[in-house]
């Protein structure tokens, strides 16, 4: 294939029509506007993401020039718009999940450790968390064996005596105030506050303390995920209960968070979301696969592990147990009807290609998630 060189937008548009045989859908070929529409479209759209990323949905074979009958730039625009709408709606639902997780963690932890004024900053005290550098705190046997590697990698990156994790950084409060304008140190100053041993202190003014339910709003989803590794069983059991799970499903929930985090990242970075799949380094918990009836596939590498990659349908299947995904099905339903109108006899092929991309057998399966 070779490395692709830079081209002007006009040349990229010409390549689609002339070399890749993208059909012209204009009423009058003498006054064709497709070229102008493509040029305008690719000003605001990543060319690779749109045309290279979506073409296999509109192809009738593996030949990159063999498009379905009468496919035009408008069809790529519709498909891309569908994907953006889908990604936006999924991201909205993930934010609902994330907010619930923030509230659950901060509520139960604060109740246990931060109920008095002087204990406001106890969420930065590593003694109030599990020491995950000690492998004895994790019963690695049976169905949890595959999680061993993940915990080890996590320990190497964040533990080191529990000093590297964000909340345990001695500059955490200073960085929090500096980075987030909503956190005004004057508002969170109390002359009666005295910081106990082991908590982070605001170096500019030791009388400043920011409650956990405020600070947690500034954390990334990745930090929330790691918090669920660190929380002691007494608090984590209550978080699991808020999500309709039992204390025996902690490892499964950690695997849920791995999938949710990856889905969130891909939504945020503008990838083609209906082609979502988890990277091979995320090892799925056996209990997760059986509980939510997932259909994982092997990745491109060796087949040494039974479960390695899941696609968008399975990710939505997991998400549907925590938030309603009815709005997602409506987006799919509307798009398939639109395809029937514009693509006529080719609509079924395109709709089936989308199902194949998300690893679902039918649109009925999607409806059953509602």
Coordinates of C-alpha atoms in Angstrom, one line a residue:
X1 CA 0.0 0.0 0.0
X2 CA 2.8 2.4 0.9
X3 CA 2.8 5.7 2.9
X4 CA 0.2 8.2 1.8
X5 CA 1.4 11.7 1.0
X6 CA -0.4 14.9 1.7
X7 CA -3.0 16.0 -0.9
X8 CA -5.1 19.1 -1.3
X9 CA -8.7 18.7 -0.5
X10 CA -9.7 19.0 -4.1
X11 CA -7.4 16.1 -5.0
X12 CA -8.8 14.0 -2.2
X13 CA -12.3 14.6 -3.5
X14 CA -11.2 13.7 -7.1
X15 CA -9.6 10.5 -5.8
X16 CA -13.0 9.4 -4.4
X17 CA -14.9 10.1 -7.5
X18 CA -12.4 9.2 -10.2
X19 CA -10.1 6.5 -8.8
X20 CA -12.3 4.9 -6.2
X21 CA -15.4 5.1 -8.3
X22 CA -17.6 6.8 -5.8
X23 CA -20.9 7.2 -7.7
X24 CA -22.2 10.7 -8.5
X25 CA -25.7 11.3 -7.3
X26 CA -26.4 14.6 -9.0
X27 CA -29.5 15.0 -11.2
X28 CA -27.5 16.7 -13.9
X29 CA -24.0 15.4 -14.6
X30 CA -23.2 18.7 -16.5
X31 CA -23.7 20.7 -13.3
X32 CA -22.2 18.1 -10.8
X33 CA -21.8 19.4 -7.3
X34 CA -20.5 16.3 -5.7
X35 CA -16.9 17.5 -5.9
X36 CA -17.8 20.7 -4.1
X37 CA -19.8 18.8 -1.4
X38 CA -16.9 16.4 -0.8
X39 CA -14.4 19.3 -0.5
X40 CA -16.7 21.1 2.0
X41 CA -17.3 17.9 3.9
X42 CA -13.6 17.0 4.4
X43 CA -12.8 20.5 5.7
X44 CA -14.7 19.5 8.9
X45 CA -14.2 15.7 8.9
X46 CA -11.2 13.4 9.2
X47 CA -10.7 11.9 5.8
X48 CA -9.3 8.7 7.0
X49 CA -11.9 8.2 9.7
X50 CA -14.8 8.9 7.3
X51 CA -13.9 7.4 4.0
X52 CA -11.4 4.7 4.9
X53 CA -13.1 3.9 8.2
X54 CA -16.6 3.6 6.7
X55 CA -16.1 2.3 3.2
X56 CA -16.3 -1.4 4.2
X57 CA -19.9 -0.8 5.4
X58 CA -20.8 0.4 1.9
X59 CA -18.8 -2.1 -0.1
X60 CA -20.2 -5.2 -1.8
X61 CA -16.9 -7.0 -1.7
X62 CA -13.3 -6.6 -0.4
X63 CA -12.4 -4.5 -3.4
X64 CA -12.0 -0.8 -2.1
X65 CA -13.6 0.4 -5.4
X66 CA -16.6 -1.9 -5.4
X67 CA -19.2 0.2 -3.7
X68 CA -22.9 -0.7 -3.4
X69 CA -25.0 0.6 -6.3
X70 CA -25.3 4.4 -6.5
X71 CA -23.3 5.2 -3.4
X72 CA -22.5 8.9 -3.2
X73 CA -20.9 11.3 -0.8
X74 CA -24.2 11.9 0.8
X75 CA -24.3 8.3 1.9
X76 CA -20.9 8.6 3.6
X77 CA -22.2 11.8 5.2
X78 CA -25.3 10.0 6.5
X79 CA -23.2 7.1 7.8
X80 CA -20.7 9.4 9.5
X81 CA -23.5 11.6 11.0
X82 CA -25.1 8.4 12.3
X83 CA -21.9 7.4 14.0
X84 CA -21.3 10.9 15.5
X85 CA -24.8 10.9 16.9
X86 CA -24.4 7.4 18.2
X87 CA -21.1 8.3 19.9
X88 CA -22.5 11.4 21.4
X89 CA -25.5 9.5 22.9
X90 CA -23.3 6.7 24.3
X91 CA -21.0 9.3 25.8
X92 CA -24.0 10.9 27.5
X93 CA -25.0 7.6 29.0
X94 CA -21.4 7.0 30.2
X95 CA -21.5 10.3 31.9
X96 CA -24.6 9.2 33.8
X97 CA -22.7 6.0 34.9
X98 CA -19.6 8.0 35.8
X99 CA -21.6 10.5 37.9
X100 CA -23.3 7.7 39.8
X101 CA -19.9 6.1 40.5
X102 CA -18.5 9.4 41.7
X103 CA -21.4 9.9 44.1
X104 CA -21.4 6.4 45.4
X105 CA -17.7 6.4 46.2
X106 CA -17.6 9.8 47.8
X107 CA -20.7 9.2 49.8
X108 CA -19.7 5.9 51.4
X109 CA -16.0 6.9 51.9
X110 CA -16.9 10.2 53.4
X111 CA -19.4 8.5 55.8
X112 CA -16.7 6.1 56.9
X113 CA -13.7 8.4 57.2
X114 CA -14.5 12.1 56.7
X115 CA -17.5 12.8 58.9
X116 CA -15.8 15.5 61.1
X117 CA -14.3 18.8 60.1
X118 CA -10.7 17.8 60.8
X119 CA -11.2 14.5 58.9
X120 CA -12.3 16.3 55.7
X121 CA -9.1 15.3 53.8
X122 CA -8.9 11.7 55.0
X123 CA -9.6 10.6 51.4
X124 CA -5.9 11.5 50.8
X125 CA -4.7 9.3 53.6
X126 CA -3.4 6.0 52.2
X127 CA -4.0 4.2 55.5
X128 CA -7.8 4.4 54.7
X129 CA -7.4 2.3 51.6
X130 CA -6.3 -1.2 50.8
X131 CA -2.6 -1.8 50.4
X132 CA -2.8 -3.3 46.9
X133 CA 1.0 -3.7 46.8
X134 CA 0.3 -6.7 49.1
X135 CA -0.9 -9.5 46.9
X136 CA -2.4 -11.3 49.9
X137 CA -5.2 -8.7 49.7
X138 CA -6.3 -10.2 46.4
X139 CA -7.5 -13.9 46.3
X140 CA -5.9 -14.9 43.0
X141 CA -7.4 -18.2 42.3
X142 CA -10.0 -19.8 40.1
X143 CA -12.0 -17.2 38.0
X144 CA -9.8 -14.3 39.3
X145 CA -6.5 -15.8 38.1
X146 CA -6.7 -13.8 34.8
X147 CA -6.9 -10.5 36.7
X148 CA -3.5 -11.2 38.3
X149 CA -1.5 -9.7 35.5
X150 CA -3.7 -6.5 35.5
X151 CA -3.3 -6.0 39.3
X152 CA 0.5 -6.5 39.0
X153 CA 0.8 -4.0 36.2
X154 CA -1.4 -1.6 38.2
X155 CA 0.8 -2.1 41.3
X156 CA 4.0 -1.4 39.3
X157 CA 2.5 1.8 37.9
X158 CA 0.6 3.3 40.9
X159 CA 1.7 1.6 44.1
X160 CA 5.3 1.8 45.1
X161 CA 4.2 2.0 48.7
X162 CA 1.0 3.7 47.7
X163 CA 2.8 7.0 47.0
X164 CA 2.2 7.4 43.3
X165 CA -1.6 7.3 43.2
X166 CA -3.1 10.7 42.5
X167 CA -4.8 11.1 45.9
X168 CA -1.7 10.2 47.8
X169 CA 0.5 12.9 46.1
X170 CA 1.6 15.5 48.6
X171 CA 0.9 18.2 46.0
X172 CA -2.6 16.9 45.2
X173 CA -4.5 19.7 46.9
X174 CA -2.3 22.4 45.5
X175 CA -2.7 21.0 42.0
X176 CA -6.4 20.6 42.5
X177 CA -6.9 24.3 43.4
X178 CA -4.5 25.4 40.6
X179 CA -6.2 23.4 37.9
X180 CA -9.9 23.8 38.7
X181 CA -11.3 27.3 38.9
X182 CA -14.5 26.1 40.6
X183 CA -12.4 25.2 43.7
X184 CA -11.8 28.6 45.4
X185 CA -9.5 28.1 48.4
X186 CA -11.1 31.0 50.1
X187 CA -14.5 29.2 50.0
X188 CA -13.0 26.1 51.5
X189 CA -11.0 27.8 54.2
X190 CA -12.1 27.2 57.8
X191 CA -10.0 28.6 60.7
X192 CA -11.2 25.7 63.0
X193 CA -9.8 23.1 60.6
X194 CA -6.6 21.3 61.8
X195 CA -5.2 18.7 59.4
X196 CA -4.5 15.4 61.0
X197 CA -1.3 13.3 60.3
X198 CA -1.3 11.5 57.0
X199 CA -3.5 13.7 54.9
X200 CA -2.6 16.1 52.1
X201 CA -2.2 19.7 53.3
X202 CA -2.7 22.8 51.1
X203 CA 0.7 24.4 51.3
X204 CA -0.4 27.9 50.7
X205 CA -2.9 27.8 53.6
X206 CA -3.1 24.8 55.9
X207 CA -6.7 25.9 56.9
X208 CA -8.0 24.9 53.5
X209 CA -9.7 21.5 53.0
X210 CA -11.8 20.4 50.0
X211 CA -14.5 17.7 50.7
X212 CA -14.3 14.5 48.8
X213 CA -17.6 15.0 47.0
X214 CA -16.3 18.2 45.5
X215 CA -12.8 16.9 44.7
X216 CA -14.0 13.7 43.1
X217 CA -15.8 15.7 40.3
X218 CA -12.4 16.7 39.0
X219 CA -11.1 13.1 38.8
X220 CA -10.8 11.2 35.5
X221 CA -12.7 8.0 34.9
X222 CA -9.4 6.2 35.1
X223 CA -8.8 7.5 38.6
X224 CA -12.3 6.4 39.6
X225 CA -11.5 2.9 38.3
X226 CA -8.3 2.8 40.3
X227 CA -10.2 4.0 43.4
X228 CA -12.3 0.9 43.1
X229 CA -9.1 -1.1 43.4
X230 CA -8.0 0.8 46.4
X231 CA -11.2 0.9 48.4
X232 CA -11.5 -1.4 51.4
X233 CA -14.1 -4.1 51.2
X234 CA -16.3 -2.3 53.8
X235 CA -16.8 0.7 51.4
X236 CA -16.5 -1.1 48.1
X237 CA -19.3 -3.6 49.1
X238 CA -21.6 -0.6 49.5
X239 CA -20.6 0.8 46.1
X240 CA -21.4 -2.5 44.5
X241 CA -24.8 -2.5 46.2
X242 CA -25.6 0.9 44.7
X243 CA -25.0 -0.7 41.3
X244 CA -27.2 -3.7 42.0
X245 CA -24.2 -6.1 42.6
X246 CA -23.0 -8.3 45.4
X247 CA -19.8 -8.1 47.3
X248 CA -18.6 -11.3 45.5
X249 CA -18.8 -9.4 42.2
X250 CA -16.1 -6.9 42.9
X251 CA -13.7 -8.4 40.3
X252 CA -16.4 -8.5 37.7
X253 CA -17.2 -4.9 38.4
X254 CA -13.5 -3.9 37.9
X255 CA -13.7 -5.7 34.6
X256 CA -16.9 -3.7 33.8
X257 CA -14.9 -0.5 34.5
X258 CA -12.2 -1.6 32.1
X259 CA -14.7 -1.9 29.3
X260 CA -16.5 1.3 30.2
X261 CA -13.3 3.3 30.4
X262 CA -12.2 2.1 27.0
X263 CA -15.6 2.9 25.5
X264 CA -15.5 6.3 27.0
X265 CA -12.0 7.0 25.7
X266 CA -12.9 6.0 22.2
X267 CA -16.1 8.2 22.3
X268 CA -14.0 11.1 23.5
X269 CA -11.3 10.8 20.8
X270 CA -13.7 10.6 17.9
X271 CA -13.1 7.1 16.6
X272 CA -15.8 5.3 14.5
X273 CA -17.8 4.1 17.5
X274 CA -19.9 1.4 15.8
X275 CA -16.5 -0.3 15.0
X276 CA -15.6 -0.2 18.7
X277 CA -13.7 -3.2 20.1
X278 CA -11.7 -3.6 23.3
X279 CA -7.9 -3.9 23.0
X280 CA -6.4 -7.3 23.6
X281 CA -4.6 -6.1 26.8
X282 CA -7.9 -5.8 28.6
X283 CA -8.5 -9.3 29.9
X284 CA -12.2 -10.0 30.6
X285 CA -13.3 -11.5 33.9
X286 CA -14.9 -15.0 33.3
X287 CA -17.8 -14.0 35.6
X288 CA -18.4 -10.9 33.5
X289 CA -18.7 -12.9 30.3
X290 CA -21.1 -15.4 31.8
X291 CA -23.2 -12.9 33.8
X292 CA -23.9 -10.7 30.8
X293 CA -23.9 -13.4 28.2
X294 CA -21.1 -11.8 26.2
X295 CA -19.6 -13.1 22.9
X296 CA -15.9 -12.3 23.1
X297 CA -13.6 -13.1 20.2
X298 CA -9.9 -13.8 20.1
X299 CA -7.7 -10.9 19.1
X300 CA -5.2 -10.9 16.3
X301 CA -2.4 -12.4 18.4
X302 CA -2.1 -15.9 20.0
X303 CA -5.1 -17.7 21.3
X304 CA -3.7 -18.4 24.7
X305 CA -6.6 -16.8 26.5
X306 CA -10.3 -17.8 26.0
X307 CA -11.6 -14.2 26.1
X308 CA -9.8 -11.2 24.7
X309 CA -12.0 -8.8 22.6
X310 CA -15.6 -7.6 22.7
X311 CA -17.4 -5.3 20.3
X312 CA -19.9 -2.5 20.6
X313 CA -23.0 -4.7 21.1
X314 CA -21.4 -6.5 24.1
X315 CA -20.2 -3.2 25.5
X316 CA -23.8 -1.8 25.2
X317 CA -25.1 -5.0 26.8
X318 CA -22.9 -4.4 29.8
X319 CA -23.9 -0.7 30.0
X320 CA -27.6 -1.5 29.7
X321 CA -27.5 -3.2 33.1
X322 CA -26.6 0.2 34.7
X323 CA -28.3 2.8 32.6
X324 CA -31.1 2.7 30.0
X325 CA -29.9 2.4 26.4
X326 CA -33.3 2.9 24.8
X327 CA -32.1 6.0 23.1
X328 CA -29.3 4.0 21.4
X329 CA -31.8 1.6 19.9
X330 CA -33.8 4.6 18.6
X331 CA -30.7 5.9 16.8
X332 CA -30.1 2.6 15.1
X333 CA -33.8 2.2 14.2
X334 CA -34.0 5.7 12.6
X335 CA -30.8 5.1 10.6
X336 CA -32.0 1.7 9.2
X337 CA -35.3 3.3 8.1
X338 CA -33.3 6.1 6.4
X339 CA -31.2 3.6 4.6
X340 CA -34.3 1.9 3.3
X341 CA -35.4 5.2 1.8
X342 CA -32.1 6.2 0.2
X343 CA -30.4 2.9 -0.6
X344 CA -33.4 0.9 -1.7
X345 CA -32.2 -2.7 -2.5
X346 CA -28.7 -2.0 -1.0
X347 CA -30.2 -1.0 2.3
X348 CA -30.3 -4.5 3.7
X349 CA -26.6 -5.2 2.8
X350 CA -25.5 -1.9 4.5
X351 CA -27.7 -2.6 7.6
X352 CA -26.3 -6.1 7.9
X353 CA -22.7 -4.8 7.6
X354 CA -23.4 -2.5 10.6
X355 CA -24.7 -5.4 12.6
X356 CA -21.6 -7.4 11.7
X357 CA -19.4 -4.4 12.8
X358 CA -21.0 -4.3 16.2
X359 CA -21.1 -8.1 16.5
X360 CA -24.9 -8.4 16.8
X361 CA -27.1 -10.9 15.1
X362 CA -30.1 -8.7 14.6
X363 CA -31.7 -5.4 15.4
X364 CA -34.1 -7.4 17.5
X365 CA -31.2 -8.1 19.8
X366 CA -30.5 -4.4 20.1
X367 CA -34.2 -3.8 21.0
X368 CA -34.0 -6.4 23.7
X369 CA -31.4 -4.3 25.6
X370 CA -34.1 -1.6 26.2

